[in-house]
């Protein structure tokens, strides 16, 4: 994981206070969530931003040349149908007759219906409107979901992995301390390496059985895609062990391989999986903020006494208590992505970034670098060419090429020695990145 020297992490070191009340159990005081103090380093992307700012401050004459292919943040304008729908929604809010106050915490009915029909039923997948829960994005959902599950679940993640899953579990107390060399005690890391094509294998019978397993396909960061047989194996595993799969499908619109886009394409998944989706990378909504969770009514978890409890009512209860939902205009914008025109625009946007990914991938291959991803995902994953560690190579690319990437070590121990290039940028910048990579 990250070297433990970031400013953000340093702020989390508890300050010793010389007070007579400390450690006196009779004294009432406000306690901190000590799980936060376990966090080994600042969150990956702010740490990258901090290093880029430091470089820009040191070399202001080069700052304008920096091209950011680190965080996967979209650059192209929103689909026109989403923009029109959001304008129209704001006009409704400007008129007494059509004004809207609080909406349903879980999302407007018509929006949930458009999603359930557009992403699932029209593809032969049985998902009802009320199994869709709107949110401000899947990053929050994949941590918030832990609220309705018990303490002490054994969590498994792939390694490398999107760091938000791990950090959220640290914050919720599902891990022990940070380990020297990266990772946290108590988490099961499923190694994804060159040997297994960066795809997580189901644990063998002799390995510990996790209760909750995070899977992401197309994968962030490696850009690899799980084929049907592998997804079926995971569903069979989860059903056998009464585990739950958290299927992160934030990049499904980039998956044109025929491999499953949704976990619910697989028989039995309704009994063992939750799916997270996002409009960030399909509709360009990283700044607008909208995503959703699919919570099937047939999914159950267990009390300590062994009684099965459906999670759908708990998730509904959670939303209605903790949120008043996504803003009206944003929901209307998301709904517009499911119109005929909206679908065409989303497809064109994804095509655009996919062509960027192809250019980056081809460029890296031409340089003789070992390269994965970039075919069904907006991320290209490369082996650091000269054997240096991934943070050192990040610094070299930043200083010598003024290109920002994401060091593989930021995604976990198995990411060490690799780096990720995001295809979310303008065409001109992507072409320039390929030229500059050739010069380092
Ligand atoms: C990434 O770069 O991995 C993603 O953009 C981060 C995110 O979606 O939160």
Coordinates of C-alpha atoms and ligand atoms in Angstrom, one line a residue:
X1 CA 0.0 0.0 0.0
X2 CA 1.1 3.6 0.3
X3 CA 4.3 4.5 2.1
X4 CA 3.2 5.8 5.6
X5 CA 4.4 9.3 5.1
X6 CA 1.5 11.2 3.7
X7 CA 0.3 14.4 5.4
X8 CA -3.2 13.0 5.6
X9 CA -2.1 9.9 7.5
X10 CA 0.1 12.0 9.8
X11 CA -2.9 14.0 10.9
X12 CA -4.4 10.7 12.2
X13 CA -1.7 10.1 14.8
X14 CA -3.3 10.6 18.2
X15 CA -2.0 13.6 20.2
X16 CA -1.1 12.7 23.8
X17 CA -2.9 14.9 26.1
X18 CA -1.8 15.3 29.7
X19 CA -5.1 15.2 31.4
X20 CA -6.1 13.6 34.7
X21 CA -9.3 12.3 33.1
X22 CA -7.5 10.2 30.5
X23 CA -8.0 6.5 31.2
X24 CA -10.4 7.2 34.0
X25 CA -13.4 5.0 33.1
X26 CA -15.8 7.0 35.3
X27 CA -15.1 10.1 33.2
X28 CA -17.5 10.9 30.4
X29 CA -15.8 12.0 27.3
X30 CA -16.3 11.9 23.5
X31 CA -14.6 8.8 22.1
X32 CA -13.2 8.7 18.7
X33 CA -13.7 5.8 16.2
X34 CA -10.3 4.3 16.8
X35 CA -10.6 2.2 13.6
X36 CA -9.7 5.4 11.7
X37 CA -6.4 5.5 13.5
X38 CA -5.5 2.1 11.9
X39 CA -5.5 3.7 8.4
X40 CA -1.9 3.3 7.3
X41 CA -1.8 6.2 4.8
X42 CA -3.8 8.9 3.2
X43 CA -6.3 7.8 0.5
X44 CA -4.5 7.0 -2.7
X45 CA -5.8 9.7 -5.1
X46 CA -5.3 12.7 -2.7
X47 CA -1.8 11.4 -2.1
X48 CA -1.1 11.4 -5.9
X49 CA -2.7 14.9 -6.2
X50 CA -0.4 16.1 -3.3
X51 CA 2.7 14.8 -5.1
X52 CA 1.6 16.4 -8.4
X53 CA 1.0 19.7 -6.6
X54 CA 4.4 19.5 -4.9
X55 CA 6.1 18.9 -8.3
X56 CA 4.1 21.8 -9.9
X57 CA 5.2 24.1 -7.0
X58 CA 8.8 23.1 -7.4
X59 CA 8.8 23.5 -11.2
X60 CA 6.1 26.1 -12.0
X61 CA 7.5 26.4 -15.6
X62 CA 6.5 22.8 -16.2
X63 CA 3.1 22.8 -14.4
X64 CA 1.1 23.5 -17.6
X65 CA 2.6 20.5 -19.4
X66 CA 1.4 18.0 -16.8
X67 CA -1.1 15.5 -18.2
X68 CA -3.2 13.7 -15.6
X69 CA -3.9 10.0 -16.3
X70 CA -3.9 9.1 -12.6
X71 CA -7.4 9.1 -11.1
X72 CA -10.0 7.9 -13.6
X73 CA -11.8 11.2 -14.0
X74 CA -13.8 11.9 -17.2
X75 CA -12.9 14.9 -19.3
X76 CA -15.7 15.1 -22.0
X77 CA -18.9 17.0 -21.7
X78 CA -22.1 15.3 -20.4
X79 CA -24.4 13.6 -22.9
X80 CA -26.8 16.3 -24.3
X81 CA -29.9 14.4 -23.2
X82 CA -28.8 14.4 -19.6
X83 CA -28.0 18.1 -19.8
X84 CA -31.5 18.8 -21.3
X85 CA -33.2 16.7 -18.7
X86 CA -31.4 18.4 -15.8
X87 CA -32.3 21.9 -17.3
X88 CA -35.9 20.9 -17.6
X89 CA -35.9 19.5 -14.0
X90 CA -34.5 22.8 -12.7
X91 CA -37.3 24.7 -14.6
X92 CA -39.8 22.4 -12.9
X93 CA -38.3 23.4 -9.5
X94 CA -38.6 27.1 -10.5
X95 CA -42.4 26.8 -10.8
X96 CA -44.9 26.5 -8.0
X97 CA -47.1 24.0 -9.9
X98 CA -44.3 21.5 -10.6
X99 CA -42.1 22.2 -7.6
X100 CA -40.6 19.1 -5.8
X101 CA -39.5 19.0 -2.2
X102 CA -38.2 15.8 -0.6
X103 CA -38.2 12.9 -2.9
X104 CA -38.2 9.2 -1.9
X105 CA -34.9 8.2 -0.2
X106 CA -34.4 5.3 -2.5
X107 CA -35.1 7.1 -5.7
X108 CA -38.0 8.3 -7.9
X109 CA -40.1 5.4 -9.2
X110 CA -39.7 6.3 -12.8
X111 CA -35.9 6.5 -12.5
X112 CA -35.8 3.1 -10.7
X113 CA -38.0 1.6 -13.5
X114 CA -35.9 3.1 -16.3
X115 CA -32.8 1.5 -14.7
X116 CA -34.4 -1.9 -14.0
X117 CA -35.8 -2.1 -17.5
X118 CA -32.8 -0.6 -19.3
X119 CA -29.9 -2.4 -17.6
X120 CA -31.5 -5.6 -16.6
X121 CA -35.0 -6.7 -17.8
X122 CA -34.3 -5.7 -21.4
X123 CA -31.2 -8.0 -21.2
X124 CA -33.3 -10.9 -19.8
X125 CA -32.3 -10.4 -16.2
X126 CA -35.0 -10.5 -13.5
X127 CA -34.6 -7.3 -11.4
X128 CA -37.7 -5.4 -10.1
X129 CA -37.9 -1.6 -9.9
X130 CA -37.8 -1.6 -6.1
X131 CA -34.5 -3.6 -6.1
X132 CA -32.8 -0.5 -7.5
X133 CA -31.5 2.0 -4.9
X134 CA -30.2 5.4 -6.2
X135 CA -27.2 6.9 -4.6
X136 CA -24.5 9.6 -5.2
X137 CA -22.2 6.9 -6.6
X138 CA -20.8 3.4 -6.0
X139 CA -17.8 4.5 -4.0
X140 CA -20.1 5.4 -1.1
X141 CA -22.3 2.4 -1.6
X142 CA -19.6 -0.2 -1.4
X143 CA -18.7 1.1 2.1
X144 CA -22.2 2.1 3.3
X145 CA -23.5 -1.4 2.7
X146 CA -21.4 -2.6 5.6
X147 CA -23.8 -0.8 7.9
X148 CA -26.5 -3.5 7.5
X149 CA -24.1 -6.4 7.9
X150 CA -22.7 -7.6 11.2
X151 CA -19.5 -6.8 12.9
X152 CA -16.8 -9.5 12.5
X153 CA -17.5 -10.6 8.9
X154 CA -14.4 -11.9 7.3
X155 CA -13.7 -9.7 4.2
X156 CA -11.9 -10.8 1.1
X157 CA -10.6 -8.4 -1.6
X158 CA -8.5 -9.0 -4.7
X159 CA -5.0 -7.7 -4.6
X160 CA -4.5 -5.3 -6.4
X161 CA -7.8 -3.7 -5.5
X162 CA -9.7 -0.4 -5.6
X163 CA -8.6 1.1 -2.3
X164 CA -12.0 2.4 -1.2
X165 CA -13.2 -1.2 -0.3
X166 CA -10.3 -1.8 2.0
X167 CA -10.3 1.7 3.7
X168 CA -14.1 1.5 4.3
X169 CA -13.7 -1.9 6.0
X170 CA -10.9 -0.5 8.2
X171 CA -13.2 2.4 9.2
X172 CA -16.0 0.0 10.0
X173 CA -13.8 -2.1 12.2
X174 CA -13.6 -5.2 10.0
X175 CA -9.8 -5.4 10.1
X176 CA -7.0 -5.5 12.5
X177 CA -3.9 -3.3 12.4
X178 CA -2.0 -2.2 9.2
X179 CA 0.7 -4.7 8.3
X180 CA 4.3 -3.9 7.6
X181 CA 4.7 -3.9 3.8
X182 CA 1.0 -3.2 3.1
X183 CA -2.5 -4.4 3.8
X184 CA -4.4 -5.0 7.0
X185 CA -4.5 -7.9 9.4
X186 CA -7.8 -9.8 9.2
X187 CA -8.5 -9.1 5.5
X188 CA -8.1 -12.0 3.1
X189 CA -6.2 -10.9 0.0
X190 CA -6.8 -12.8 -3.2
X191 CA -3.6 -12.5 -5.2
X192 CA -4.1 -11.3 -8.8
X193 CA -0.8 -11.8 -10.6
X194 CA 0.6 -12.4 -14.0
X195 CA 0.4 -16.1 -13.2
X196 CA -3.4 -16.0 -13.0
X197 CA -3.9 -13.3 -15.6
X198 CA -4.8 -10.8 -12.8
X199 CA -8.1 -12.6 -12.1
X200 CA -9.1 -13.7 -8.7
X201 CA -9.3 -17.5 -8.1
X202 CA -11.9 -18.9 -5.8
X203 CA -10.2 -19.9 -2.5
X204 CA -9.2 -23.6 -2.3
X205 CA -10.7 -25.9 0.3
X206 CA -7.7 -25.5 2.6
X207 CA -7.9 -21.7 2.7
X208 CA -10.0 -19.6 5.1
X209 CA -13.6 -19.0 3.9
X210 CA -14.5 -15.3 3.7
X211 CA -18.0 -14.1 4.4
X212 CA -18.0 -11.1 2.1
X213 CA -16.0 -11.0 -1.2
X214 CA -15.5 -7.8 -3.2
X215 CA -15.2 -8.5 -7.0
X216 CA -14.8 -5.9 -9.7
X217 CA -15.2 -6.7 -13.4
X218 CA -14.0 -5.0 -15.7
X219 CA -11.4 -4.6 -13.0
X220 CA -10.1 -1.5 -11.5
X221 CA -7.1 -1.3 -11.6
X222 CA -6.0 -4.1 -14.0
X223 CA -8.6 -3.7 -16.7
X224 CA -9.1 -7.5 -16.8
X225 CA -12.6 -9.1 -17.2
X226 CA -13.9 -12.2 -15.5
X227 CA -15.4 -14.7 -18.0
X228 CA -18.7 -16.5 -17.4
X229 CA -17.1 -19.7 -16.0
X230 CA -15.1 -17.7 -13.4
X231 CA -18.2 -15.7 -12.4
X232 CA -20.2 -18.9 -12.1
X233 CA -17.5 -20.4 -9.9
X234 CA -17.7 -17.4 -7.6
X235 CA -21.5 -17.6 -7.4
X236 CA -21.3 -21.4 -6.6
X237 CA -18.7 -20.7 -3.9
X238 CA -20.8 -18.0 -2.3
X239 CA -23.9 -20.2 -2.3
X240 CA -22.0 -23.1 -0.8
X241 CA -20.5 -21.0 2.0
X242 CA -23.4 -18.6 2.5
X243 CA -21.1 -15.8 1.7
X244 CA -22.1 -12.6 -0.1
X245 CA -20.5 -11.2 -3.3
X246 CA -20.2 -7.5 -3.7
X247 CA -20.0 -7.2 -7.4
X248 CA -18.7 -3.8 -8.5
X249 CA -19.8 -3.2 -12.1
X250 CA -18.8 0.5 -12.3
X251 CA -17.1 -0.2 -15.6
X252 CA -19.6 -2.6 -17.2
X253 CA -20.3 -0.3 -20.2
X254 CA -16.7 -0.8 -21.3
X255 CA -17.1 -4.6 -21.3
X256 CA -17.9 -5.6 -24.9
X257 CA -16.3 -9.0 -24.5
X258 CA -19.5 -11.0 -24.0
X259 CA -18.4 -11.8 -20.4
X260 CA -21.0 -11.1 -17.8
X261 CA -21.7 -7.4 -17.2
X262 CA -24.0 -8.1 -14.3
X263 CA -23.6 -10.8 -11.6
X264 CA -27.3 -11.4 -12.0
X265 CA -26.8 -13.0 -15.4
X266 CA -25.7 -16.0 -13.3
X267 CA -28.2 -18.4 -11.9
X268 CA -28.2 -18.3 -8.1
X269 CA -26.7 -14.8 -7.9
X270 CA -30.0 -13.3 -6.5
X271 CA -29.4 -15.4 -3.4
X272 CA -25.7 -14.4 -2.8
X273 CA -24.9 -11.0 -4.4
X274 CA -25.3 -7.3 -4.3
X275 CA -24.3 -5.2 -7.4
X276 CA -22.9 -1.7 -7.5
X277 CA -23.3 0.5 -10.6
X278 CA -22.2 4.0 -11.4
X279 CA -23.1 6.6 -14.0
X280 CA -19.6 8.2 -13.5
X281 CA -17.8 6.2 -16.2
X282 CA -20.8 5.6 -18.6
X283 CA -22.6 8.9 -18.5
X284 CA -19.6 11.0 -17.5
X285 CA -21.2 11.7 -14.1
X286 CA -18.0 11.9 -11.9
X287 CA -18.9 15.5 -11.0
X288 CA -22.7 15.1 -11.2
X289 CA -22.7 12.2 -8.8
X290 CA -25.2 9.3 -9.3
X291 CA -25.0 5.6 -9.1
X292 CA -27.1 2.8 -7.8
X293 CA -27.1 -0.5 -5.9
X294 CA -29.1 -3.6 -6.9
X295 CA -30.3 -5.3 -3.7
X296 CA -32.3 -8.5 -4.6
X297 CA -35.2 -9.3 -2.3
X298 CA -34.0 -12.9 -2.1
X299 CA -30.6 -12.1 -0.5
X300 CA -30.3 -13.0 3.1
X301 CA -27.7 -12.8 5.9
X302 CA -27.8 -14.4 9.3
X303 CA -28.1 -13.5 13.0
X304 CA -25.6 -15.0 15.4
X305 CA -28.4 -17.4 16.4
X306 CA -28.5 -18.6 12.8
X307 CA -31.8 -17.0 11.7
X308 CA -31.9 -15.8 8.1
X309 CA -32.8 -12.1 7.6
X310 CA -33.6 -10.5 4.2
X311 CA -31.3 -7.6 3.5
X312 CA -33.7 -5.7 1.2
X313 CA -35.8 -4.3 4.1
X314 CA -32.7 -3.3 6.1
X315 CA -31.2 -1.5 3.1
X316 CA -34.5 0.3 2.5
X317 CA -34.7 1.2 6.1
X318 CA -31.1 2.4 6.0
X319 CA -31.8 4.7 3.1
X320 CA -35.0 6.1 4.5
X321 CA -33.3 7.0 7.7
X322 CA -29.9 8.2 6.6
X323 CA -30.7 10.0 3.4
X324 CA -33.3 11.9 1.5
X325 CA -31.9 10.6 -1.8
X326 CA -30.2 12.0 -4.8
X327 CA -31.2 15.4 -6.0
X328 CA -34.2 15.6 -8.4
X329 CA -32.3 17.1 -11.4
X330 CA -29.5 14.6 -11.1
X331 CA -32.0 11.7 -11.1
X332 CA -33.8 13.2 -14.2
X333 CA -30.3 13.4 -15.9
X334 CA -29.6 9.8 -15.1
X335 CA -33.0 8.7 -16.3
X336 CA -32.4 10.5 -19.6
X337 CA -29.4 8.2 -20.2
X338 CA -31.9 5.4 -20.9
X339 CA -33.8 7.2 -23.7
X340 CA -33.0 6.1 -27.3
X341 CA -30.9 9.2 -27.7
X342 CA -29.3 9.0 -24.3
X343 CA -28.2 5.4 -25.0
X344 CA -26.7 6.5 -28.3
X345 CA -24.8 9.3 -26.6
X346 CA -23.5 7.0 -23.8
X347 CA -22.3 4.5 -26.3
X348 CA -20.4 7.2 -28.3
X349 CA -18.8 8.5 -25.0
X350 CA -17.7 5.0 -24.1
X351 CA -16.4 4.5 -27.7
X352 CA -14.4 7.7 -27.4
X353 CA -12.6 6.6 -24.1
X354 CA -12.2 3.1 -25.5
X355 CA -10.3 4.4 -28.5
X356 CA -8.1 6.3 -26.0
X357 CA -7.5 3.1 -24.2
X358 CA -6.6 1.3 -27.4
X359 CA -4.1 4.1 -28.3
X360 CA -2.5 3.9 -24.8
X361 CA -2.4 0.1 -24.9
X362 CA -0.9 -0.1 -28.4
X363 CA 1.6 2.6 -27.4
X364 CA 2.7 0.6 -24.3
X365 CA 2.9 -2.7 -26.3
X366 CA 5.0 -1.0 -29.0
X367 CA 7.4 0.2 -26.3
X368 CA 7.8 -3.5 -25.4
X369 CA 6.1 -3.1 -22.0
X370 CA 4.1 -6.0 -20.6
X371 CA 0.5 -4.7 -20.8
X372 CA -3.0 -5.8 -19.6
X373 CA -6.4 -4.2 -19.8
X374 CA -7.4 -1.4 -22.2
X375 CA -9.6 -3.7 -24.3
X376 CA -12.8 -3.9 -22.1
X377 CA -11.9 -1.3 -19.6
X378 CA -10.7 2.3 -19.5
X379 CA -7.5 1.4 -17.7
X380 CA -4.2 0.1 -19.0
X381 CA -2.1 -1.9 -16.6
X382 CA 1.6 -2.2 -17.3
X383 CA 4.6 -3.8 -15.7
X384 CA 7.2 -1.1 -14.7
X385 CA 9.7 -1.6 -17.5
X386 CA 13.0 -1.2 -15.7
X387 CA 12.3 -3.2 -12.5
X388 CA 12.1 -0.1 -10.3
X389 CA 9.3 0.1 -7.7
X390 CA 6.0 1.6 -8.7
X391 CA 6.2 4.8 -6.7
X392 CA 9.7 5.5 -8.0
X393 CA 8.5 5.0 -11.6
X394 CA 5.5 7.2 -10.8
X395 CA 7.9 10.0 -9.8
X396 CA 10.1 9.4 -12.9
X397 CA 7.1 9.6 -15.3
X398 CA 5.9 12.8 -13.4
X399 CA 9.3 14.5 -13.5
X400 CA 10.7 13.3 -16.9
X401 CA 7.5 13.0 -18.9
X402 CA 5.1 15.3 -16.9
X403 CA 2.6 12.4 -17.1
X404 CA 0.6 11.4 -14.0
X405 CA -0.2 7.7 -13.6
X406 CA -1.2 5.6 -10.6
X407 CA 1.4 3.4 -9.0
X408 CA 0.3 -0.2 -8.7
X409 CA 1.5 -0.4 -5.1
X410 CA -1.3 2.1 -4.2
X411 CA -3.7 -0.8 -5.0
X412 CA -2.0 -3.4 -2.8
X413 CA 1.1 -5.5 -2.4
X414 CA 0.5 -7.5 -5.6
X415 CA 0.3 -4.1 -7.5
X416 CA 4.0 -3.4 -6.6
X417 CA 6.0 -3.3 -9.8
X418 CA 3.1 -2.2 -12.0
X419 CA 1.3 1.0 -12.9
X420 CA -2.1 2.1 -14.2
X421 CA -2.8 4.6 -17.0
X422 CA -6.3 6.0 -17.2
X423 CA -7.8 6.5 -20.6
X424 CA -10.1 9.3 -19.4
X425 CA -8.6 12.3 -21.2
X426 CA -8.8 14.3 -24.4
X427 CA -7.6 12.5 -27.6
X428 CA -4.8 15.1 -28.0
X429 CA -3.5 14.4 -24.5
X430 CA -3.6 10.7 -24.9
X431 CA -1.6 10.9 -28.1
X432 CA 0.9 13.1 -26.4
X433 CA 1.2 10.7 -23.4
X434 CA 2.1 7.9 -25.8
X435 CA 4.8 10.2 -27.4
X436 CA 6.2 11.1 -24.0
X437 CA 6.2 7.6 -22.6
X438 CA 8.5 6.7 -25.5
X439 CA 11.0 9.2 -24.3
X440 CA 11.5 8.0 -20.7
Ligands
LIG1 C1 -10.1 5.5 -10.0 O1 -9.3 6.2 -10.6 O2 -9.8 4.3 -9.6 C2 -11.5 5.9 -9.9 O3 -11.8 7.0 -10.7 C3 -11.7 6.3 -8.5 C4 -13.2 6.3 -8.2 O4 -14.0 5.9 -9.0 O5 -13.5 6.7 -7.0

